[in-house]
Amino acid sequence: MLKLYNTLTRKKEAFKPIRDGYVGLYTCGPTVYDYAHIGNFRAYIASDVLKKYLLYKGLKVKHVMNLTDVDDKTIAKSQKENIPIKQLTDKYIKAFFKDLKALNISEADIFPRATEHIKEMVELVKKLLAINIAYKSEDGIYYDIKKFKGYGKLSHFKIGKLKTGARIRADLYEKHEARDFALWKFWTKEDGNVFWKTEIGKGRPGWHIECSAMSMKYLGEHFDIHTGGTDLIFPHHENEIAQSEVATGKKFVNFWIHNEWLLVEGKKMSKSLGNYYTLRDLLKKRYNARAIRYLLITTHYRQQLNFTFKGLEAAKQAIKRLDEFMLKLQRTKKGENEAKIKKLIERIKEDFEKALDDDLDITKALASLFVFVREINKAMDKNKLSEENARKIHNLMLKFNSVLGLGLDKVQKIRIPEKIKKLMKEREEARKKKNFKKADKIREQIKKEGYIIEDTLDGPQIKEI
Ligand code: AMP
Ligand code: ZN
């Protein structure tokens, strides 16, 4: 039984989908005015592991991730670069998708763009106006947080001392500063040519209304899981709840899951502090995307993780160990079926699932996995693993990989061309006849074809140069 820590209740709770076998999952996506940094990707990888584990458990997942393609920062940057806002956001959306792919983050089923859902947002604001929880002011339409008695239930924030009528137009604001927030911002000169003429006025949406409108459009008014980094708990997610629950009269989301920070030298990695790395920065320095993913998943998602190059190097070594294991499994041909191996297989499956069932404890799952790898390696070295068990373990590793996303499915025995195979055979025969001169000559010939022979205890192994 999968248990997940729910920010709403501050408890680990058994996860049960609303509709048997189906999960609705919403992840707050990027604001696409720049490249995402790997701190952002920690958030997307956390929801990716969750999604992959739900799929592993046989559930069907409908995953929605929004793209915020209009806000203060997007407008400011498009003006600075003197290009239309869409040209700017298209560029960074493309880059974002490329990075997702490199990090093996599964694509969401739907990536709705804010600018393509203005109609839905306007409808929602109209509803909130009609029930009198929203009001018009000189610069926009605001949500009156006093009128929603559930306000603060996610962030556990008390609004008792709030000055009535205090309003905030900006989307992001400090904690302990609960204010009425903007649902719709009337056009001002600074917005230039970015506006929509709608029934509720000429202007543009606030950030929070975007996620309420788009999540409910694609996942229904009540859905299973909503994810994001802890900075989104307040005000973004608190405001999403306020908007949605008042508009529908229903509970909005069952599980709120939030990941902790990726830090650099003890400080949150963020654009504003300038202490960030984008994925492309790291790839350019020849760091490997698989190692980056490994580093980002190994620490539990609710714990802070300090980014270091030393950590990245260790991640690379861990991947290498797993790769070598996958290759070795594909080569093993000797060994008898052993009861001990059968037990090890059963146990690792149990341990891996038990760890992930406990609020996705991937640190524990990987620790067990490495113990298992060591045991099986030992068995292989002593020729005590049968081909059949090696195949079983290989398949199991692929199954684990479907959660970890470490690309172990791509680690395959190289396909050796027939010509090389023939040469290898001739070389073996020459060696058997102790004609080492001929054997060496064939080895050189093979080298010219781009392959190298290594003589190991298991016999000659071939590698691409
Ligand atoms: P943003 O584009 O700033 O809205 O952030 C996108 C996602 O990345 C949000 O879920 C943030 O909470 C998350 N995020 C931003 N910085 C970090 C960080 N240093 N570590 C982990 N998650 C982060
Ligand atoms: Zn959101």
mmCIF file with all atom_site columns, C-alpha atoms in Angstrom, residues 215-339:
data_model
loop_
_atom_site.group_PDB
_atom_site.id
_atom_site.type_symbol
_atom_site.label_atom_id
_atom_site.label_alt_id
_atom_site.label_comp_id
_atom_site.label_asym_id
_atom_site.label_entity_id
_atom_site.label_seq_id
_atom_site.pdbx_PDB_ins_code
_atom_site.Cartn_x
_atom_site.Cartn_y
_atom_site.Cartn_z
_atom_site.occupancy
_atom_site.B_iso_or_equiv
_atom_site.pdbx_formal_charge
_atom_site.auth_seq_id
_atom_site.auth_comp_id
_atom_site.auth_asym_id
_atom_site.auth_atom_id
_atom_site.pdbx_PDB_model_num
ATOM 1   C CA . SER A 1 215 ? -6.253  21.622  -13.732 1.00 0.00 ? 215 SER A CA 1
ATOM 2   C CA . MET A 1 216 ? -10.033 21.471  -13.399 1.00 0.00 ? 216 MET A CA 1
ATOM 3   C CA . LYS A 1 217 ? -10.508 21.581  -17.146 1.00 0.00 ? 217 LYS A CA 1
ATOM 4   C CA . TYR A 1 218 ? -8.359  18.501  -17.715 1.00 0.00 ? 218 TYR A CA 1
ATOM 5   C CA . LEU A 1 219 ? -8.664  16.573  -14.470 1.00 0.00 ? 219 LEU A CA 1
ATOM 6   C CA . GLY A 1 220 ? -12.119 17.513  -13.181 1.00 0.00 ? 220 GLY A CA 1
ATOM 7   C CA . GLU A 1 221 ? -13.176 19.629  -10.209 1.00 0.00 ? 221 GLU A CA 1
ATOM 8   C CA . HIS A 1 222 ? -11.906 17.070  -7.731  1.00 0.00 ? 222 HIS A CA 1
ATOM 9   C CA . PHE A 1 223 ? -8.720  15.171  -8.475  1.00 0.00 ? 223 PHE A CA 1
ATOM 10  C CA . ASP A 1 224 ? -6.036  13.076  -6.813  1.00 0.00 ? 224 ASP A CA 1
ATOM 11  C CA . ILE A 1 225 ? -2.609  14.687  -6.634  1.00 0.00 ? 225 ILE A CA 1
ATOM 12  C CA . HIS A 1 226 ? -1.114  18.143  -7.058  1.00 0.00 ? 226 HIS A CA 1
ATOM 13  C CA . THR A 1 227 ? 2.669   18.649  -6.884  1.00 0.00 ? 227 THR A CA 1
ATOM 14  C CA . GLY A 1 228 ? 5.266   21.418  -6.742  1.00 0.00 ? 228 GLY A CA 1
ATOM 15  C CA . GLY A 1 229 ? 8.158   22.793  -4.701  1.00 0.00 ? 229 GLY A CA 1
ATOM 16  C CA . THR A 1 230 ? 7.571   23.934  -1.111  1.00 0.00 ? 230 THR A CA 1
ATOM 17  C CA . ASP A 1 231 ? 7.664   27.599  -2.140  1.00 0.00 ? 231 ASP A CA 1
ATOM 18  C CA . LEU A 1 232 ? 4.386   27.020  -3.965  1.00 0.00 ? 232 LEU A CA 1
ATOM 19  C CA . ILE A 1 233 ? 2.495   26.021  -0.812  1.00 0.00 ? 233 ILE A CA 1
ATOM 20  C CA . PHE A 1 234 ? 1.966   29.672  -0.030  1.00 0.00 ? 234 PHE A CA 1
ATOM 21  C CA . PRO A 1 235 ? 0.587   31.645  -1.696  1.00 0.00 ? 235 PRO A CA 1
ATOM 22  C CA . HIS A 1 236 ? 0.148   29.744  -4.975  1.00 0.00 ? 236 HIS A CA 1
ATOM 23  C CA . HIS A 1 237 ? -1.445  26.507  -3.838  1.00 0.00 ? 237 HIS A CA 1
ATOM 24  C CA . GLU A 1 238 ? -3.323  28.101  -0.977  1.00 0.00 ? 238 GLU A CA 1
ATOM 25  C CA . ASN A 1 239 ? -4.878  30.458  -3.504  1.00 0.00 ? 239 ASN A CA 1
ATOM 26  C CA . GLU A 1 240 ? -5.635  27.665  -5.945  1.00 0.00 ? 240 GLU A CA 1
ATOM 27  C CA . ILE A 1 241 ? -7.608  25.904  -3.219  1.00 0.00 ? 241 ILE A CA 1
ATOM 28  C CA . ALA A 1 242 ? -9.437  29.107  -2.303  1.00 0.00 ? 242 ALA A CA 1
ATOM 29  C CA . GLN A 1 243 ? -10.480 29.784  -5.898  1.00 0.00 ? 243 GLN A CA 1
ATOM 30  C CA . SER A 1 244 ? -11.428 26.253  -6.832  1.00 0.00 ? 244 SER A CA 1
ATOM 31  C CA . GLU A 1 245 ? -13.255 25.144  -3.714  1.00 0.00 ? 245 GLU A CA 1
ATOM 32  C CA . VAL A 1 246 ? -15.405 28.247  -3.535  1.00 0.00 ? 246 VAL A CA 1
ATOM 33  C CA . ALA A 1 247 ? -16.259 28.027  -7.228  1.00 0.00 ? 247 ALA A CA 1
ATOM 34  C CA . THR A 1 248 ? -17.253 24.353  -7.155  1.00 0.00 ? 248 THR A CA 1
ATOM 35  C CA . GLY A 1 249 ? -18.309 23.759  -3.558  1.00 0.00 ? 249 GLY A CA 1
ATOM 36  C CA . LYS A 1 250 ? -16.152 20.618  -3.663  1.00 0.00 ? 250 LYS A CA 1
ATOM 37  C CA . LYS A 1 251 ? -12.852 19.550  -2.223  1.00 0.00 ? 251 LYS A CA 1
ATOM 38  C CA . PHE A 1 252 ? -10.271 20.451  -4.873  1.00 0.00 ? 252 PHE A CA 1
ATOM 39  C CA . VAL A 1 253 ? -7.366  18.018  -4.430  1.00 0.00 ? 253 VAL A CA 1
ATOM 40  C CA . ASN A 1 254 ? -6.851  14.993  -2.156  1.00 0.00 ? 254 ASN A CA 1
ATOM 41  C CA . PHE A 1 255 ? -3.054  14.895  -1.966  1.00 0.00 ? 255 PHE A CA 1
ATOM 42  C CA . TRP A 1 256 ? -0.693  17.877  -1.996  1.00 0.00 ? 256 TRP A CA 1
ATOM 43  C CA . ILE A 1 257 ? 2.892   16.741  -2.451  1.00 0.00 ? 257 ILE A CA 1
ATOM 44  C CA . HIS A 1 258 ? 5.793   19.179  -2.142  1.00 0.00 ? 258 HIS A CA 1
ATOM 45  C CA . ASN A 1 259 ? 9.490   18.693  -2.744  1.00 0.00 ? 259 ASN A CA 1
ATOM 46  C CA . GLU A 1 260 ? 12.284  20.364  -0.805  1.00 0.00 ? 260 GLU A CA 1
ATOM 47  C CA . TRP A 1 261 ? 15.057  22.561  -2.162  1.00 0.00 ? 261 TRP A CA 1
ATOM 48  C CA . LEU A 1 262 ? 18.085  21.850  -4.141  1.00 0.00 ? 262 LEU A CA 1
ATOM 49  C CA . LEU A 1 263 ? 20.733  23.941  -2.406  1.00 0.00 ? 263 LEU A CA 1
ATOM 50  C CA . VAL A 1 264 ? 24.078  25.325  -3.456  1.00 0.00 ? 264 VAL A CA 1
ATOM 51  C CA . GLU A 1 265 ? 26.419  25.893  -0.545  1.00 0.00 ? 265 GLU A CA 1
ATOM 52  C CA . GLY A 1 266 ? 23.549  25.952  1.886   1.00 0.00 ? 266 GLY A CA 1
ATOM 53  C CA . LYS A 1 267 ? 21.351  28.349  -0.104  1.00 0.00 ? 267 LYS A CA 1
ATOM 54  C CA . LYS A 1 268 ? 18.361  27.593  -2.295  1.00 0.00 ? 268 LYS A CA 1
ATOM 55  C CA . MET A 1 269 ? 19.373  27.351  -5.944  1.00 0.00 ? 269 MET A CA 1
ATOM 56  C CA . SER A 1 270 ? 17.465  30.167  -7.576  1.00 0.00 ? 270 SER A CA 1
ATOM 57  C CA . LYS A 1 271 ? 17.554  32.553  -10.447 1.00 0.00 ? 271 LYS A CA 1
ATOM 58  C CA . SER A 1 272 ? 17.352  35.568  -8.211  1.00 0.00 ? 272 SER A CA 1
ATOM 59  C CA . LEU A 1 273 ? 20.433  34.535  -6.195  1.00 0.00 ? 273 LEU A CA 1
ATOM 60  C CA . GLY A 1 274 ? 22.316  33.731  -9.384  1.00 0.00 ? 274 GLY A CA 1
ATOM 61  C CA . ASN A 1 275 ? 23.670  30.497  -7.849  1.00 0.00 ? 275 ASN A CA 1
ATOM 62  C CA . TYR A 1 276 ? 22.130  28.187  -10.399 1.00 0.00 ? 276 TYR A CA 1
ATOM 63  C CA . TYR A 1 277 ? 23.101  25.741  -13.103 1.00 0.00 ? 277 TYR A CA 1
ATOM 64  C CA . THR A 1 278 ? 20.971  24.989  -16.066 1.00 0.00 ? 278 THR A CA 1
ATOM 65  C CA . LEU A 1 279 ? 21.074  21.505  -17.514 1.00 0.00 ? 279 LEU A CA 1
ATOM 66  C CA . ARG A 1 280 ? 22.824  22.814  -20.611 1.00 0.00 ? 280 ARG A CA 1
ATOM 67  C CA . ASP A 1 281 ? 25.537  24.437  -18.448 1.00 0.00 ? 281 ASP A CA 1
ATOM 68  C CA . LEU A 1 282 ? 26.323  21.059  -16.973 1.00 0.00 ? 282 LEU A CA 1
ATOM 69  C CA . LEU A 1 283 ? 26.075  19.111  -20.216 1.00 0.00 ? 283 LEU A CA 1
ATOM 70  C CA . LYS A 1 284 ? 28.459  21.583  -21.813 1.00 0.00 ? 284 LYS A CA 1
ATOM 71  C CA . LYS A 1 285 ? 30.923  20.825  -19.027 1.00 0.00 ? 285 LYS A CA 1
ATOM 72  C CA . ARG A 1 286 ? 30.545  17.210  -20.127 1.00 0.00 ? 286 ARG A CA 1
ATOM 73  C CA . TYR A 1 287 ? 28.547  16.079  -17.122 1.00 0.00 ? 287 TYR A CA 1
ATOM 74  C CA . ASN A 1 288 ? 26.205  13.308  -17.951 1.00 0.00 ? 288 ASN A CA 1
ATOM 75  C CA . ALA A 1 289 ? 22.411  13.757  -17.827 1.00 0.00 ? 289 ALA A CA 1
ATOM 76  C CA . ARG A 1 290 ? 21.947  10.310  -16.276 1.00 0.00 ? 290 ARG A CA 1
ATOM 77  C CA . ALA A 1 291 ? 24.307  11.205  -13.438 1.00 0.00 ? 291 ALA A CA 1
ATOM 78  C CA . ILE A 1 292 ? 22.410  14.467  -12.899 1.00 0.00 ? 292 ILE A CA 1
ATOM 79  C CA . ARG A 1 293 ? 19.132  12.578  -12.707 1.00 0.00 ? 293 ARG A CA 1
ATOM 80  C CA . TYR A 1 294 ? 20.693  10.069  -10.347 1.00 0.00 ? 294 TYR A CA 1
ATOM 81  C CA . LEU A 1 295 ? 21.925  12.843  -8.076  1.00 0.00 ? 295 LEU A CA 1
ATOM 82  C CA . LEU A 1 296 ? 18.508  14.496  -8.056  1.00 0.00 ? 296 LEU A CA 1
ATOM 83  C CA . ILE A 1 297 ? 16.571  11.342  -7.173  1.00 0.00 ? 297 ILE A CA 1
ATOM 84  C CA . THR A 1 298 ? 18.813  9.776   -4.540  1.00 0.00 ? 298 THR A CA 1
ATOM 85  C CA . THR A 1 299 ? 17.982  12.137  -1.713  1.00 0.00 ? 299 THR A CA 1
ATOM 86  C CA . HIS A 1 300 ? 14.428  11.816  -0.455  1.00 0.00 ? 300 HIS A CA 1
ATOM 87  C CA . TYR A 1 301 ? 12.261  14.450  -2.106  1.00 0.00 ? 301 TYR A CA 1
ATOM 88  C CA . ARG A 1 302 ? 11.251  15.965  1.251   1.00 0.00 ? 302 ARG A CA 1
ATOM 89  C CA . GLN A 1 303 ? 14.834  16.541  2.281   1.00 0.00 ? 303 GLN A CA 1
ATOM 90  C CA . GLN A 1 304 ? 17.040  19.353  1.142   1.00 0.00 ? 304 GLN A CA 1
ATOM 91  C CA . LEU A 1 305 ? 19.834  18.318  -1.160  1.00 0.00 ? 305 LEU A CA 1
ATOM 92  C CA . ASN A 1 306 ? 23.095  20.163  -1.469  1.00 0.00 ? 306 ASN A CA 1
ATOM 93  C CA . PHE A 1 307 ? 24.402  20.250  -5.017  1.00 0.00 ? 307 PHE A CA 1
ATOM 94  C CA . THR A 1 308 ? 28.148  19.603  -5.403  1.00 0.00 ? 308 THR A CA 1
ATOM 95  C CA . PHE A 1 309 ? 30.347  18.459  -8.263  1.00 0.00 ? 309 PHE A CA 1
ATOM 96  C CA . LYS A 1 310 ? 31.713  15.802  -5.958  1.00 0.00 ? 310 LYS A CA 1
ATOM 97  C CA . GLY A 1 311 ? 28.179  14.465  -5.576  1.00 0.00 ? 311 GLY A CA 1
ATOM 98  C CA . LEU A 1 312 ? 27.802  14.476  -9.327  1.00 0.00 ? 312 LEU A CA 1
ATOM 99  C CA . GLU A 1 313 ? 31.014  12.495  -9.705  1.00 0.00 ? 313 GLU A CA 1
ATOM 100 C CA . ALA A 1 314 ? 29.772  9.921   -7.161  1.00 0.00 ? 314 ALA A CA 1
ATOM 101 C CA . ALA A 1 315 ? 26.495  9.700   -9.090  1.00 0.00 ? 315 ALA A CA 1
ATOM 102 C CA . LYS A 1 316 ? 28.447  8.972   -12.253 1.00 0.00 ? 316 LYS A CA 1
ATOM 103 C CA . GLN A 1 317 ? 30.275  6.134   -10.523 1.00 0.00 ? 317 GLN A CA 1
ATOM 104 C CA . ALA A 1 318 ? 26.998  4.682   -9.241  1.00 0.00 ? 318 ALA A CA 1
ATOM 105 C CA . ILE A 1 319 ? 25.576  4.681   -12.754 1.00 0.00 ? 319 ILE A CA 1
ATOM 106 C CA . LYS A 1 320 ? 28.720  3.026   -14.027 1.00 0.00 ? 320 LYS A CA 1
ATOM 107 C CA . ARG A 1 321 ? 28.316  0.257   -11.475 1.00 0.00 ? 321 ARG A CA 1
ATOM 108 C CA . LEU A 1 322 ? 24.738  -0.309  -12.554 1.00 0.00 ? 322 LEU A CA 1
ATOM 109 C CA . ASP A 1 323 ? 25.726  -0.304  -16.234 1.00 0.00 ? 323 ASP A CA 1
ATOM 110 C CA . GLU A 1 324 ? 28.439  -2.860  -15.653 1.00 0.00 ? 324 GLU A CA 1
ATOM 111 C CA . PHE A 1 325 ? 25.985  -4.994  -13.755 1.00 0.00 ? 325 PHE A CA 1
ATOM 112 C CA . MET A 1 326 ? 23.470  -4.868  -16.613 1.00 0.00 ? 326 MET A CA 1
ATOM 113 C CA . LEU A 1 327 ? 26.161  -5.910  -19.096 1.00 0.00 ? 327 LEU A CA 1
ATOM 114 C CA . LYS A 1 328 ? 27.469  -8.672  -16.934 1.00 0.00 ? 328 LYS A CA 1
ATOM 115 C CA . LEU A 1 329 ? 23.976  -10.091 -16.541 1.00 0.00 ? 329 LEU A CA 1
ATOM 116 C CA . GLN A 1 330 ? 23.651  -10.259 -20.294 1.00 0.00 ? 330 GLN A CA 1
ATOM 117 C CA . ARG A 1 331 ? 26.912  -12.160 -20.622 1.00 0.00 ? 331 ARG A CA 1
ATOM 118 C CA . THR A 1 332 ? 26.435  -14.718 -17.878 1.00 0.00 ? 332 THR A CA 1
ATOM 119 C CA . LYS A 1 333 ? 26.017  -18.202 -19.224 1.00 0.00 ? 333 LYS A CA 1
ATOM 120 C CA . LYS A 1 334 ? 27.340  -20.458 -16.510 1.00 0.00 ? 334 LYS A CA 1
ATOM 121 C CA . GLY A 1 335 ? 26.129  -21.401 -13.077 1.00 0.00 ? 335 GLY A CA 1
ATOM 122 C CA . GLU A 1 336 ? 23.463  -23.534 -11.548 1.00 0.00 ? 336 GLU A CA 1
ATOM 123 C CA . ASN A 1 337 ? 20.077  -22.475 -10.240 1.00 0.00 ? 337 ASN A CA 1
ATOM 124 C CA . GLU A 1 338 ? 20.468  -21.738 -6.627  1.00 0.00 ? 338 GLU A CA 1
ATOM 125 C CA . ALA A 1 339 ? 17.879  -21.423 -3.931  1.00 0.00 ? 339 ALA A CA 1
#
